[in-house]
Amino acid sequence: MEPVGSQTLVRRFGLQASPATVRSAMGALEQRGLLTQPHPSAGRIPSQQGYRTYVDQLLPAPGAAALQLERELTGLSLQWAALDDLLLHLSRRLADLTGLLSLITRPQRQQSQLQALRLVASGERLLVFLVEGGSTASSLNLRLPCLAVAELASLERWVAVQLEGGSIDWSALPSHLTSSGAVLRQALASHGQSRQLEGEGAVAMGLAGLLAQPEFSQTLSLRPLVELVEDAPQQLLPQPGIWIGAEHPHRALHQCAVVQANYRSGDGGVGQVALVGPMRMAYATARAAVGSVAQALERLLR
């Protein structure tokens, strides 16, 4: 963003005030921390605090483009064969509308707590039936060591006692259950990791729009953000709302603004819709657009 001087403001907006008066007012706003002067003799630009004040107190109603998107999404039906197709379509639509980086994460369920477990030997395989939080049932099919067959009944009883206490303390596993216990412990750990990864990842569109912004004209200023989007998109999205500059907990976003809303799927998963761009963005449009997409996803995925 280029700093703006008092003469530019008077000419562009036809202000009924002299440049000296406007310059004095800008100085007062600078003293209050709402404007900042990048270097001596330059004009001013809004500070992080200035943008926050604008968002909290002066944000106008969303423009026609955001309202058109809302109407468009109201008539949207679930015609995609895969969730990612839907997310890709909505992410592209957000990026096209705003010229910002749009990001939509897949809905992710909270990890369920194991409540009950049954072990059934079937030839050389071990079938593990799991009952998790919310009465969710799943099963595992494992290779069963020969020495472990005789341990299964005792292992099942031991696990049941452990679950009565809320979790399995594998350090307390009796020595005579070592063979079957090792197989089950590894399987449950892998199962937990796969459940955790089910909702990870995100669909992102609009990187070219960010590259066109003057704030990101230097490649080095954009590189940490791109790496974060590719490697750990969930870290961009701590909580719903508007994050401006250093308000965001991740350093890669300290020169950006993030507008975020959550959505819920019918199975209880939670995903995020977000726009990422410079602190100089159309916040009213961004907030309305993100909210409209989140509402559309909730309607389509319930």
mmCIF file of C-alpha atoms in Angstrom:
data_model
loop_
_atom_site.group_PDB
_atom_site.id
_atom_site.type_symbol
_atom_site.label_atom_id
_atom_site.label_comp_id
_atom_site.label_asym_id
_atom_site.label_seq_id
_atom_site.Cartn_x
_atom_site.Cartn_y
_atom_site.Cartn_z
ATOM 1 C CA MET A 1 0.000 0.000 0.000
ATOM 2 C CA GLU A 2 1.301 3.465 -0.914
ATOM 3 C CA PRO A 3 1.227 6.114 1.845
ATOM 4 C CA VAL A 4 -1.375 8.821 1.185
ATOM 5 C CA GLY A 5 -0.762 12.514 1.825
ATOM 6 C CA SER A 6 -3.193 15.243 2.770
ATOM 7 C CA GLN A 7 -3.183 16.905 -0.667
ATOM 8 C CA THR A 8 -4.102 13.605 -2.337
ATOM 9 C CA LEU A 9 -7.073 13.160 0.005
ATOM 10 C CA VAL A 10 -8.346 16.679 -0.605
ATOM 11 C CA ARG A 11 -8.119 16.332 -4.396
ATOM 12 C CA ARG A 12 -9.521 12.822 -4.667
ATOM 13 C CA PHE A 13 -12.492 13.224 -2.341
ATOM 14 C CA GLY A 14 -13.157 16.942 -2.805
ATOM 15 C CA LEU A 15 -12.853 17.630 0.903
ATOM 16 C CA GLN A 16 -14.023 21.032 2.072
ATOM 17 C CA ALA A 17 -10.829 21.564 4.042
ATOM 18 C CA SER A 18 -7.302 22.687 3.326
ATOM 19 C CA PRO A 19 -4.434 20.191 3.085
ATOM 20 C CA ALA A 20 -3.013 21.719 6.274
ATOM 21 C CA THR A 21 -6.236 20.944 8.172
ATOM 22 C CA VAL A 22 -6.316 17.391 6.867
ATOM 23 C CA ARG A 23 -2.624 16.985 7.702
ATOM 24 C CA SER A 24 -3.323 18.108 11.260
ATOM 25 C CA ALA A 25 -6.176 15.605 11.574
ATOM 26 C CA MET A 26 -3.956 12.829 10.244
ATOM 27 C CA GLY A 27 -1.319 13.750 12.797
ATOM 28 C CA ALA A 28 -3.895 13.458 15.569
ATOM 29 C CA LEU A 29 -4.935 10.020 14.301
ATOM 30 C CA GLU A 30 -1.287 9.013 14.195
ATOM 31 C CA GLN A 31 -0.849 10.039 17.830
ATOM 32 C CA ARG A 32 -3.788 7.789 18.728
ATOM 33 C CA GLY A 33 -2.094 4.893 16.939
ATOM 34 C CA LEU A 34 -4.656 4.649 14.130
ATOM 35 C CA LEU A 35 -2.317 5.815 11.342
ATOM 36 C CA THR A 36 1.373 5.312 10.808
ATOM 37 C CA GLN A 37 4.011 7.111 8.713
ATOM 38 C CA PRO A 38 6.396 4.632 7.061
ATOM 39 C CA HIS A 39 9.168 7.214 6.716
ATOM 40 C CA PRO A 40 9.655 10.979 7.179
ATOM 41 C CA SER A 41 7.924 13.259 4.634
ATOM 42 C CA ALA A 42 5.739 10.345 3.473
ATOM 43 C CA GLY A 43 1.994 10.186 3.753
ATOM 44 C CA ARG A 44 0.190 7.918 6.187
ATOM 45 C CA ILE A 45 -1.310 4.455 6.058
ATOM 46 C CA PRO A 46 -3.643 2.773 8.540
ATOM 47 C CA SER A 47 -1.945 0.898 11.365
ATOM 48 C CA GLN A 48 -3.005 -2.503 12.625
ATOM 49 C CA GLN A 49 -4.938 -0.720 15.370
ATOM 50 C CA GLY A 50 -6.526 1.519 12.755
ATOM 51 C CA TYR A 51 -7.792 -1.457 10.771
ATOM 52 C CA ARG A 52 -9.107 -3.051 13.965
ATOM 53 C CA THR A 53 -11.030 0.123 14.835
ATOM 54 C CA TYR A 54 -12.457 0.231 11.320
ATOM 55 C CA VAL A 55 -13.598 -3.411 11.487
ATOM 56 C CA ASP A 56 -15.093 -3.082 14.977
ATOM 57 C CA GLN A 57 -16.755 0.326 14.655
ATOM 58 C CA LEU A 58 -16.996 1.525 11.046
ATOM 59 C CA LEU A 59 -17.581 -1.519 8.873
ATOM 60 C CA PRO A 60 -20.246 -0.768 6.225
ATOM 61 C CA ALA A 61 -22.870 -3.140 4.877
ATOM 62 C CA PRO A 62 -21.557 -5.662 2.316
ATOM 63 C CA GLY A 63 -21.587 -4.577 -1.303
ATOM 64 C CA ALA A 64 -23.587 -5.853 -4.261
ATOM 65 C CA ALA A 65 -21.035 -8.557 -5.125
ATOM 66 C CA ALA A 66 -21.353 -10.204 -1.709
ATOM 67 C CA LEU A 67 -25.142 -10.088 -1.885
ATOM 68 C CA GLN A 68 -25.075 -11.660 -5.359
ATOM 69 C CA LEU A 69 -22.888 -14.490 -4.025
ATOM 70 C CA GLU A 70 -25.361 -15.080 -1.187
ATOM 71 C CA ARG A 71 -28.233 -15.372 -3.661
ATOM 72 C CA GLU A 72 -26.188 -17.664 -5.897
ATOM 73 C CA LEU A 73 -25.336 -20.006 -3.014
ATOM 74 C CA THR A 74 -28.936 -20.137 -1.809
ATOM 75 C CA GLY A 75 -29.873 -21.975 -4.982
ATOM 76 C CA LEU A 76 -26.839 -24.272 -4.945
ATOM 77 C CA SER A 77 -27.593 -27.997 -4.843
ATOM 78 C CA LEU A 78 -25.295 -30.876 -4.019
ATOM 79 C CA GLN A 79 -24.379 -32.046 -7.526
ATOM 80 C CA TRP A 80 -20.761 -33.018 -6.925
ATOM 81 C CA ALA A 81 -19.688 -36.640 -6.639
ATOM 82 C CA ALA A 82 -16.987 -35.840 -4.093
ATOM 83 C CA LEU A 83 -16.681 -33.370 -1.259
ATOM 84 C CA ASP A 84 -13.430 -31.995 -2.675
ATOM 85 C CA ASP A 85 -15.220 -31.043 -5.911
ATOM 86 C CA LEU A 86 -17.667 -28.942 -3.916
ATOM 87 C CA LEU A 87 -14.917 -27.341 -1.837
ATOM 88 C CA LEU A 88 -12.885 -26.588 -4.960
ATOM 89 C CA HIS A 89 -15.856 -24.897 -6.630
ATOM 90 C CA LEU A 90 -16.636 -22.747 -3.586
ATOM 91 C CA SER A 91 -13.000 -21.878 -2.944
ATOM 92 C CA ARG A 92 -12.546 -20.753 -6.549
ATOM 93 C CA ARG A 93 -15.731 -18.699 -6.351
ATOM 94 C CA LEU A 94 -14.497 -16.943 -3.209
ATOM 95 C CA ALA A 95 -11.108 -16.179 -4.768
ATOM 96 C CA ASP A 96 -12.687 -14.844 -7.970
ATOM 97 C CA LEU A 97 -15.031 -12.591 -6.011
ATOM 98 C CA THR A 98 -12.463 -11.060 -3.680
ATOM 99 C CA GLY A 99 -9.077 -11.376 -5.399
ATOM 100 C CA LEU A 100 -7.776 -12.933 -2.164
ATOM 101 C CA LEU A 101 -6.462 -16.349 -1.179
ATOM 102 C CA SER A 102 -9.415 -18.548 -0.244
ATOM 103 C CA LEU A 103 -9.034 -21.580 1.958
ATOM 104 C CA ILE A 104 -11.623 -24.218 2.889
ATOM 105 C CA THR A 105 -10.720 -27.127 5.154
ATOM 106 C CA ARG A 106 -12.476 -30.452 5.127
ATOM 107 C CA PRO A 107 -14.792 -31.079 8.082
ATOM 108 C CA GLN A 108 -12.942 -32.844 10.862
ATOM 109 C CA ARG A 109 -14.591 -34.746 13.671
ATOM 110 C CA GLN A 110 -13.235 -34.584 17.192
ATOM 111 C CA GLN A 111 -11.331 -37.728 18.028
ATOM 112 C CA SER A 112 -13.708 -40.192 19.666
ATOM 113 C CA GLN A 113 -12.856 -41.864 22.944
ATOM 114 C CA LEU A 114 -12.762 -45.654 22.964
ATOM 115 C CA GLN A 115 -15.596 -47.040 25.106
ATOM 116 C CA ALA A 116 -15.594 -50.789 24.468
ATOM 117 C CA LEU A 117 -13.635 -53.382 22.535
ATOM 118 C CA ARG A 118 -14.147 -56.992 21.397
ATOM 119 C CA LEU A 119 -11.453 -59.364 20.107
ATOM 120 C CA VAL A 120 -12.347 -62.253 17.789
ATOM 121 C CA ALA A 121 -9.843 -64.691 16.296
ATOM 122 C CA SER A 122 -10.574 -65.736 12.720
ATOM 123 C CA GLY A 123 -7.972 -68.130 11.372
ATOM 124 C CA GLU A 124 -4.708 -66.214 11.132
ATOM 125 C CA ARG A 125 -6.485 -62.879 11.543
ATOM 126 C CA LEU A 126 -7.637 -60.928 14.574
ATOM 127 C CA LEU A 127 -10.849 -58.944 14.211
ATOM 128 C CA VAL A 128 -11.061 -55.982 16.590
ATOM 129 C CA PHE A 129 -14.485 -54.386 17.033
ATOM 130 C CA LEU A 130 -14.429 -50.890 18.538
ATOM 131 C CA VAL A 131 -17.203 -48.800 20.061
ATOM 132 C CA GLU A 132 -16.202 -45.157 20.346
ATOM 133 C CA GLY A 133 -17.837 -41.951 21.551
ATOM 134 C CA GLY A 134 -21.357 -41.339 20.285
ATOM 135 C CA SER A 135 -21.806 -45.127 19.774
ATOM 136 C CA THR A 136 -19.635 -44.981 16.645
ATOM 137 C CA ALA A 137 -18.562 -48.499 15.673
ATOM 138 C CA SER A 138 -15.569 -49.528 13.602
ATOM 139 C CA SER A 139 -13.426 -52.592 13.100
ATOM 140 C CA LEU A 140 -9.808 -53.533 12.485
ATOM 141 C CA ASN A 141 -8.481 -56.621 10.714
ATOM 142 C CA LEU A 142 -5.023 -57.600 11.981
ATOM 143 C CA ARG A 143 -2.518 -60.392 11.502
ATOM 144 C CA LEU A 144 -2.621 -62.568 14.603
ATOM 145 C CA PRO A 145 0.622 -64.090 15.956
ATOM 146 C CA CYS A 146 0.160 -67.777 16.864
ATOM 147 C CA LEU A 147 1.261 -67.244 20.458
ATOM 148 C CA ALA A 148 -1.346 -64.511 20.944
ATOM 149 C CA VAL A 149 -4.449 -66.674 20.403
ATOM 150 C CA ALA A 150 -4.538 -67.985 23.955
ATOM 151 C CA GLU A 151 -4.215 -64.471 25.370
ATOM 152 C CA LEU A 152 -7.226 -62.862 23.691
ATOM 153 C CA ALA A 153 -9.877 -63.531 26.337
ATOM 154 C CA SER A 154 -7.634 -62.283 29.134
ATOM 155 C CA LEU A 155 -6.546 -59.259 27.080
ATOM 156 C CA GLU A 156 -10.174 -58.327 26.360
ATOM 157 C CA ARG A 157 -11.032 -58.465 30.089
ATOM 158 C CA TRP A 158 -7.966 -56.394 30.970
ATOM 159 C CA VAL A 159 -8.832 -53.735 28.384
ATOM 160 C CA ALA A 160 -12.427 -53.576 29.708
ATOM 161 C CA VAL A 161 -11.133 -52.856 33.221
ATOM 162 C CA GLN A 162 -8.784 -50.194 31.852
ATOM 163 C CA LEU A 163 -11.588 -48.458 29.905
ATOM 164 C CA GLU A 164 -13.667 -48.256 33.074
ATOM 165 C CA GLY A 165 -10.976 -45.845 34.267
ATOM 166 C CA GLY A 166 -11.267 -43.794 31.073
ATOM 167 C CA SER A 167 -8.195 -44.891 29.102
ATOM 168 C CA ILE A 168 -5.767 -47.752 28.558
ATOM 169 C CA ASP A 169 -2.544 -47.600 30.573
ATOM 170 C CA TRP A 170 -0.298 -49.808 28.476
ATOM 171 C CA SER A 171 2.511 -49.576 31.035
ATOM 172 C CA ALA A 172 0.306 -51.716 33.317
ATOM 173 C CA LEU A 173 -0.055 -54.525 30.743
ATOM 174 C CA PRO A 174 0.586 -57.888 32.459
ATOM 175 C CA SER A 175 3.644 -59.694 31.194
ATOM 176 C CA HIS A 176 1.641 -62.772 30.121
ATOM 177 C CA LEU A 177 -0.306 -60.585 27.645
ATOM 178 C CA THR A 178 2.757 -59.118 25.954
ATOM 179 C CA SER A 179 2.355 -60.809 22.568
ATOM 180 C CA SER A 180 -1.307 -59.953 21.924
ATOM 181 C CA GLY A 181 -1.038 -56.611 23.757
ATOM 182 C CA ALA A 182 1.730 -55.373 21.456
ATOM 183 C CA VAL A 183 -0.352 -56.141 18.361
ATOM 184 C CA LEU A 184 -3.443 -54.425 19.758
ATOM 185 C CA ARG A 185 -1.554 -51.368 21.030
ATOM 186 C CA GLN A 186 0.067 -50.726 17.657
ATOM 187 C CA ALA A 187 -3.252 -51.197 15.852
ATOM 188 C CA LEU A 188 -5.110 -48.761 18.114
ATOM 189 C CA ALA A 189 -2.345 -46.182 17.722
ATOM 190 C CA SER A 190 -2.510 -46.437 13.908
ATOM 191 C CA HIS A 191 -6.305 -46.249 14.030
ATOM 192 C CA GLY A 192 -6.145 -43.072 16.111
ATOM 193 C CA GLN A 193 -3.659 -41.463 13.726
ATOM 194 C CA SER A 194 -5.785 -42.270 10.674
ATOM 195 C CA ARG A 195 -8.864 -40.783 12.358
ATOM 196 C CA GLN A 196 -6.908 -37.635 13.164
ATOM 197 C CA LEU A 197 -5.825 -37.278 9.535
ATOM 198 C CA GLU A 198 -9.312 -37.823 8.073
ATOM 199 C CA GLY A 199 -10.226 -34.171 8.033
ATOM 200 C CA GLU A 200 -6.793 -32.636 7.592
ATOM 201 C CA GLY A 201 -5.858 -30.751 4.484
ATOM 202 C CA ALA A 202 -7.530 -27.906 2.699
ATOM 203 C CA VAL A 203 -8.537 -26.645 -0.708
ATOM 204 C CA ALA A 204 -6.867 -23.324 -1.511
ATOM 205 C CA MET A 205 -7.372 -21.020 -4.486
ATOM 206 C CA GLY A 206 -6.340 -17.494 -5.422
ATOM 207 C CA LEU A 207 -2.608 -17.410 -4.862
ATOM 208 C CA ALA A 208 -2.247 -15.416 -8.086
ATOM 209 C CA GLY A 209 -4.503 -12.765 -6.581
ATOM 210 C CA LEU A 210 -2.149 -12.371 -3.636
ATOM 211 C CA LEU A 211 0.853 -12.084 -5.930
ATOM 212 C CA ALA A 212 -0.839 -9.125 -7.608
ATOM 213 C CA GLN A 213 -1.135 -7.228 -4.310
ATOM 214 C CA PRO A 214 1.618 -4.635 -3.774
ATOM 215 C CA GLU A 215 2.102 -5.819 -0.178
ATOM 216 C CA PHE A 216 3.330 -9.150 -1.545
ATOM 217 C CA SER A 217 5.445 -7.875 -4.414
ATOM 218 C CA GLN A 218 8.517 -9.294 -2.684
ATOM 219 C CA THR A 219 8.655 -13.081 -2.972
ATOM 220 C CA LEU A 220 10.217 -13.433 0.473
ATOM 221 C CA SER A 221 7.185 -11.805 2.104
ATOM 222 C CA LEU A 222 4.879 -14.391 0.544
ATOM 223 C CA ARG A 223 6.998 -17.510 0.938
ATOM 224 C CA PRO A 224 6.218 -18.253 4.635
ATOM 225 C CA LEU A 225 2.496 -17.939 3.922
ATOM 226 C CA VAL A 226 2.658 -20.277 0.917
ATOM 227 C CA GLU A 227 4.628 -22.850 2.917
ATOM 228 C CA LEU A 228 2.042 -22.683 5.690
ATOM 229 C CA VAL A 229 -0.844 -23.200 3.264
ATOM 230 C CA GLU A 230 0.892 -26.230 1.750
ATOM 231 C CA ASP A 231 2.189 -27.870 4.937
ATOM 232 C CA ALA A 232 -0.141 -26.918 7.805
ATOM 233 C CA PRO A 233 -3.279 -25.058 6.643
ATOM 234 C CA GLN A 234 -5.024 -25.650 9.987
ATOM 235 C CA GLN A 235 -2.521 -23.294 11.641
ATOM 236 C CA LEU A 236 -3.908 -20.411 9.574
ATOM 237 C CA LEU A 237 -7.314 -20.846 11.168
ATOM 238 C CA PRO A 238 -7.245 -20.643 14.967
ATOM 239 C CA GLN A 239 -10.791 -19.379 15.654
ATOM 240 C CA PRO A 240 -13.668 -17.819 13.680
ATOM 241 C CA GLY A 241 -13.538 -14.055 13.276
ATOM 242 C CA ILE A 242 -11.278 -11.426 11.742
ATOM 243 C CA TRP A 243 -7.555 -11.558 12.534
ATOM 244 C CA ILE A 244 -5.483 -8.503 11.632
ATOM 245 C CA GLY A 245 -1.693 -8.457 11.487
ATOM 246 C CA ALA A 246 0.092 -9.573 14.642
ATOM 247 C CA GLU A 247 -3.238 -10.538 16.249
ATOM 248 C CA HIS A 248 -2.782 -13.848 14.445
ATOM 249 C CA PRO A 249 -0.773 -16.362 16.497
ATOM 250 C CA HIS A 250 1.368 -17.462 13.524
ATOM 251 C CA ARG A 251 4.225 -15.173 12.464
ATOM 252 C CA ALA A 252 3.697 -15.922 8.758
ATOM 253 C CA LEU A 253 0.361 -14.050 8.968
ATOM 254 C CA HIS A 254 1.642 -10.916 10.740
ATOM 255 C CA GLN A 255 1.511 -8.873 7.518
ATOM 256 C CA CYS A 256 -1.887 -10.266 6.540
ATOM 257 C CA ALA A 257 -5.513 -10.297 7.552
ATOM 258 C CA VAL A 258 -7.599 -13.459 7.886
ATOM 259 C CA VAL A 259 -11.399 -13.536 7.760
ATOM 260 C CA GLN A 260 -12.737 -16.886 8.945
ATOM 261 C CA ALA A 261 -16.003 -18.715 9.651
ATOM 262 C CA ASN A 262 -16.682 -22.308 10.703
ATOM 263 C CA TYR A 263 -19.203 -24.760 9.289
ATOM 264 C CA ARG A 264 -20.526 -28.099 10.572
ATOM 265 C CA SER A 265 -21.242 -31.257 8.627
ATOM 266 C CA GLY A 266 -24.064 -33.656 9.381
ATOM 267 C CA ASP A 267 -21.759 -36.146 11.136
ATOM 268 C CA GLY A 268 -20.527 -33.541 13.603
ATOM 269 C CA GLY A 269 -17.358 -32.541 11.758
ATOM 270 C CA VAL A 270 -16.172 -28.937 11.804
ATOM 271 C CA GLY A 271 -14.474 -27.208 8.872
ATOM 272 C CA GLN A 272 -13.271 -23.682 8.194
ATOM 273 C CA VAL A 273 -13.808 -21.178 5.404
ATOM 274 C CA ALA A 274 -11.321 -18.321 5.216
ATOM 275 C CA LEU A 275 -9.966 -15.499 3.097
ATOM 276 C CA VAL A 276 -6.352 -14.403 3.489
ATOM 277 C CA GLY A 277 -4.985 -11.160 2.123
ATOM 278 C CA PRO A 278 -3.274 -7.903 2.997
ATOM 279 C CA MET A 279 -4.516 -5.851 5.935
ATOM 280 C CA ARG A 280 -5.840 -3.499 3.273
ATOM 281 C CA MET A 281 -8.853 -5.486 2.142
ATOM 282 C CA ALA A 282 -12.615 -5.019 1.696
ATOM 283 C CA TYR A 283 -13.506 -6.458 5.102
ATOM 284 C CA ALA A 284 -17.282 -6.097 4.732
ATOM 285 C CA THR A 285 -17.312 -8.061 1.480
ATOM 286 C CA ALA A 286 -14.857 -10.651 2.785
ATOM 287 C CA ARG A 287 -16.815 -11.290 5.986
ATOM 288 C CA ALA A 288 -20.142 -11.576 4.158
ATOM 289 C CA ALA A 289 -18.719 -13.882 1.482
ATOM 290 C CA VAL A 290 -17.048 -16.203 3.976
ATOM 291 C CA GLY A 291 -20.241 -16.376 6.026
ATOM 292 C CA SER A 292 -22.346 -17.167 2.953
ATOM 293 C CA VAL A 293 -20.066 -20.031 1.896
ATOM 294 C CA ALA A 294 -20.011 -21.462 5.445
ATOM 295 C CA GLN A 295 -23.817 -21.378 5.592
ATOM 296 C CA ALA A 296 -24.086 -23.048 2.171
ATOM 297 C CA LEU A 297 -21.742 -25.851 3.249
ATOM 298 C CA GLU A 298 -23.740 -26.461 6.422
ATOM 299 C CA ARG A 299 -26.935 -26.706 4.374
ATOM 300 C CA LEU A 300 -25.446 -29.049 1.785
ATOM 301 C CA LEU A 301 -23.605 -31.335 4.214
ATOM 302 C CA ARG A 302 -26.182 -31.707 6.972
#
